[in-house]
Tab-separated table of C-alpha atoms in Angstrom:
chain	number	residue	atom	x	y	z
A	4	UNK	CA	6.376	-2.272	34.865
A	5	UNK	CA	8.297	-1.012	37.918
A	6	UNK	CA	7.141	2.352	38.453
A	7	UNK	CA	5.908	3.264	34.859
A	8	UNK	CA	2.379	4.535	34.228
A	9	UNK	CA	0.902	4.408	31.144
A	10	UNK	CA	-1.055	7.538	30.216
A	11	UNK	CA	-3.627	7.160	27.582
A	12	UNK	CA	-4.273	10.354	25.348
A	13	UNK	CA	-6.621	10.140	22.750
A	14	UNK	CA	-5.959	6.545	21.066
A	15	UNK	CA	-2.482	5.977	22.353
A	16	UNK	CA	-3.302	2.897	24.144
A	17	UNK	CA	-5.283	1.652	21.033
A	18	UNK	CA	-2.133	2.133	18.643
A	19	UNK	CA	0.117	0.276	21.247
A	20	UNK	CA	-2.188	-2.822	21.782
A	21	UNK	CA	-3.465	-3.222	18.149
A	22	UNK	CA	-0.774	-1.562	15.898
A	23	UNK	CA	0.909	-4.827	15.353
A	24	UNK	CA	-1.771	-6.635	13.994
A	25	UNK	CA	-1.410	-4.891	10.740
A	26	UNK	CA	2.268	-5.462	10.372
A	27	UNK	CA	1.135	-7.892	7.108
A	28	UNK	CA	-0.722	-5.073	5.418
A	29	UNK	CA	2.228	-2.710	5.878
A	30	UNK	CA	4.811	-4.961	4.877
A	31	UNK	CA	2.809	-5.895	1.514
A	32	UNK	CA	2.453	-2.239	0.705
A	33	UNK	CA	5.986	-1.308	1.732
A	34	UNK	CA	7.381	-4.253	-0.299
A	35	UNK	CA	5.221	-2.766	-3.394
A	36	UNK	CA	6.509	0.802	-3.092
A	37	UNK	CA	10.206	0.145	-2.573
A	38	UNK	CA	10.521	-3.146	-4.082
A	39	UNK	CA	13.454	-4.525	-1.827
A	40	UNK	CA	12.627	-6.481	1.408
A	41	UNK	CA	14.980	-4.999	3.293
A	42	UNK	CA	14.055	-1.587	2.649
A	43	UNK	CA	10.357	-2.635	2.894
A	44	UNK	CA	11.170	-4.050	6.547
A	45	UNK	CA	12.891	-0.524	7.294
A	46	UNK	CA	9.953	1.413	6.119
A	47	UNK	CA	7.480	-0.521	8.086
A	48	UNK	CA	9.850	-0.117	11.206
A	49	UNK	CA	10.041	3.663	10.544
A	50	UNK	CA	6.212	3.678	10.222
A	51	UNK	CA	5.900	2.113	13.713
A	52	UNK	CA	8.280	4.612	15.085
A	53	UNK	CA	6.480	7.368	13.586
A	54	UNK	CA	3.026	6.317	14.709
A	55	UNK	CA	4.148	5.253	18.207
A	56	UNK	CA	5.352	9.047	18.601
A	57	UNK	CA	2.106	10.433	17.451
A	58	UNK	CA	-0.047	7.893	19.141
A	59	UNK	CA	-1.536	10.679	20.845
A	60	UNK	CA	-3.124	12.407	17.680
A	61	UNK	CA	-4.589	8.974	17.097
A	62	UNK	CA	-8.574	9.003	17.593
A	63	UNK	CA	-9.786	6.013	19.757
A	64	UNK	CA	-12.297	3.888	17.630
A	65	UNK	CA	-11.416	5.366	14.850
A	66	UNK	CA	-9.339	3.207	11.771
A	67	UNK	CA	-6.309	2.406	12.962
A	68	UNK	CA	-4.876	0.172	9.862
A	69	UNK	CA	-5.747	3.447	7.433
A	70	UNK	CA	-4.122	5.683	9.718
A	71	UNK	CA	-1.062	3.159	9.966
A	72	UNK	CA	-1.135	2.745	6.104
A	73	UNK	CA	-1.386	6.570	5.908
A	74	UNK	CA	2.128	7.165	7.952
A	75	UNK	CA	3.689	4.466	6.055
A	76	UNK	CA	2.883	5.971	2.628
A	77	UNK	CA	3.912	9.535	3.792
A	78	UNK	CA	7.068	8.072	5.331
A	79	UNK	CA	7.838	6.486	1.978
A	80	UNK	CA	7.035	9.681	0.011
A	81	UNK	CA	9.335	11.830	2.746
A	82	UNK	CA	12.079	9.416	1.964
A	83	UNK	CA	11.717	9.502	-1.883
A	84	UNK	CA	11.739	13.462	-1.709
A	85	UNK	CA	14.825	13.644	0.397
A	86	UNK	CA	16.454	11.063	-2.121
A	87	UNK	CA	15.453	12.852	-5.167
A	88	UNK	CA	14.583	16.495	-4.256
A	89	UNK	CA	14.872	17.788	-8.003
A	90	UNK	CA	12.677	14.916	-9.186
A	91	UNK	CA	9.260	15.747	-10.285
A	92	UNK	CA	5.883	14.560	-9.338
A	93	UNK	CA	5.222	11.283	-11.136
A	94	UNK	CA	2.305	11.996	-13.431
A	95	UNK	CA	-0.884	10.327	-11.468
A	96	UNK	CA	-3.499	10.975	-14.354
A	97	UNK	CA	-2.496	8.687	-17.048
A	98	UNK	CA	-7.677	-6.080	-13.209
A	99	UNK	CA	-8.754	-8.203	-15.522
A	100	UNK	CA	-9.724	-11.373	-14.302
A	101	UNK	CA	-7.363	-14.285	-15.942
A	102	UNK	CA	-8.647	-17.268	-16.995
A	103	UNK	CA	-7.337	-20.703	-17.018
A	104	UNK	CA	-7.980	-22.801	-19.549
A	105	UNK	CA	-5.445	-25.823	-18.886
A	106	UNK	CA	-6.750	-28.887	-17.700
A	107	UNK	CA	-3.280	-30.539	-16.266
A	108	UNK	CA	-2.997	-29.275	-12.945
A	109	UNK	CA	0.693	-29.145	-13.181
A	110	UNK	CA	0.582	-26.882	-16.434
A	111	UNK	CA	-2.202	-24.778	-14.847
A	112	UNK	CA	0.291	-24.321	-11.820
A	113	UNK	CA	2.887	-23.224	-13.897
A	114	UNK	CA	0.714	-21.093	-16.080
A	115	UNK	CA	-0.863	-19.383	-12.763
A	116	UNK	CA	2.929	-18.719	-11.634
A	117	UNK	CA	3.767	-16.940	-15.141
A	118	UNK	CA	0.593	-15.180	-15.180
A	119	UNK	CA	1.193	-14.305	-11.493
A	120	UNK	CA	4.663	-12.683	-12.361
A	121	UNK	CA	3.170	-10.778	-15.056
A	122	UNK	CA	0.462	-9.222	-12.773
A	123	UNK	CA	3.276	-8.040	-10.549
A	124	UNK	CA	5.185	-6.604	-13.311
A	125	UNK	CA	2.093	-4.441	-14.444
A	126	UNK	CA	1.109	-3.405	-10.920
A	127	UNK	CA	4.771	-2.179	-10.407
A	128	UNK	CA	4.962	-0.332	-13.537
A	129	UNK	CA	1.945	1.905	-12.450
A	130	UNK	CA	2.650	5.073	-11.356
A	131	UNK	CA	3.169	5.169	-7.634
A	132	UNK	CA	-0.372	6.882	-6.729
A	133	UNK	CA	-1.990	4.346	-9.109
A	134	UNK	CA	-0.494	1.506	-7.680
A	135	UNK	CA	-0.910	2.614	-3.846
A	136	UNK	CA	-4.648	3.147	-4.957
A	137	UNK	CA	-4.785	-0.445	-6.322
A	138	UNK	CA	-2.845	-1.747	-3.157
A	139	UNK	CA	-5.274	-0.138	-0.800
A	140	UNK	CA	-7.943	-1.558	-2.539
A	141	UNK	CA	-6.814	-4.997	-2.216
A	142	UNK	CA	-6.362	-4.764	1.295
A	143	UNK	CA	-10.031	-3.896	1.755
A	144	UNK	CA	-10.016	-0.304	2.307
A	145	UNK	CA	-13.084	1.637	1.244
A	146	UNK	CA	-12.678	4.718	-1.400
A	147	UNK	CA	-13.192	7.020	1.665
A	148	UNK	CA	-10.621	5.159	4.007
A	149	UNK	CA	-8.262	5.381	0.796
A	150	UNK	CA	-8.876	9.046	0.404
A	151	UNK	CA	-7.902	9.677	3.965
A	152	UNK	CA	-4.525	7.650	3.814
A	153	UNK	CA	-3.830	8.930	0.208
A	154	UNK	CA	-4.534	12.554	1.208
A	155	UNK	CA	-6.920	13.154	-1.655
A	156	UNK	CA	-10.884	13.512	-2.349
A	157	UNK	CA	-12.746	10.289	-2.629
A	158	UNK	CA	-13.255	11.488	-6.498
A	159	UNK	CA	-9.450	11.353	-6.958
A	160	UNK	CA	-9.560	7.921	-5.337
A	161	UNK	CA	-12.473	6.779	-7.912
A	162	UNK	CA	-10.164	8.080	-10.958
A	163	UNK	CA	-6.879	6.580	-9.702
A	164	UNK	CA	-8.762	3.410	-9.323
A	165	UNK	CA	-10.648	3.598	-12.791
A	166	UNK	CA	-7.056	4.674	-14.704
A	167	UNK	CA	-5.091	1.745	-12.910
A	168	UNK	CA	-7.558	-1.101	-13.671
A	169	UNK	CA	-7.916	0.347	-17.229
A	170	UNK	CA	-3.954	0.069	-17.642
A	171	UNK	CA	-3.833	-3.288	-15.948
A	172	UNK	CA	-6.644	-4.453	-18.364
A	173	UNK	CA	-4.610	-3.243	-21.187
A	174	UNK	CA	-1.222	-4.646	-20.367
A	175	UNK	CA	-2.706	-7.997	-19.162
A	176	UNK	CA	-5.272	-8.353	-22.188
A	177	UNK	CA	-3.101	-11.338	-23.568
A	178	UNK	CA	-4.199	-13.381	-20.497
A	179	UNK	CA	-8.090	-13.044	-21.234
A	180	UNK	CA	-9.652	-16.022	-21.971
C-alpha cells in the first residue's frame, strides 16, 4: 500500500486477518435471529463494521469467533430495541434425536426434509435467548464462551440450554422412535 502503515493495537491485526473466516458462523446465527436472508447479510456486515471499529479492543490470542458472535448478538439486540423500544424483553426462563425407521431411501430423504423443517420451526419458536444459546452450542462454543458472548453467567447458559432442549424435546416428541 502506498504510504499506509498498519499499526497493530491489541488484536487488530488478528481481527483483520482472521475475521472473515467466521463469516459462515456469523451468517448462520444472524439468519436464525432475523429470519430474513437480506437482513442477516446486513447484520453480518454491520457486525464486521463494528468489529473493525473496535479492533483495538480485541485481545490477541483470545477467541475471535466468540467476540464476533457477541458483537453480532449485541448489534441485533440494539436494532430490536430501536425498532420496538416499548416492547418488553422476552421471557427467557420458560434435541431430541430423531429416528428414521423408513427403509426406502427416497422416502427417508423426504421424511428427513419434513423433520428438518419441523426442527427449524421448533427452534424458531424458542425465545430469542434460548434460541441463541442453542445456536451457539451448535457452533461448538463452550459454555464459558457462550456466557461471554451472551454477557451472562455460565450457570445462566446451562439453564437456558437445559430449558431450550426440554422445549425442543417436547415439541418434537412425535418424531421420537
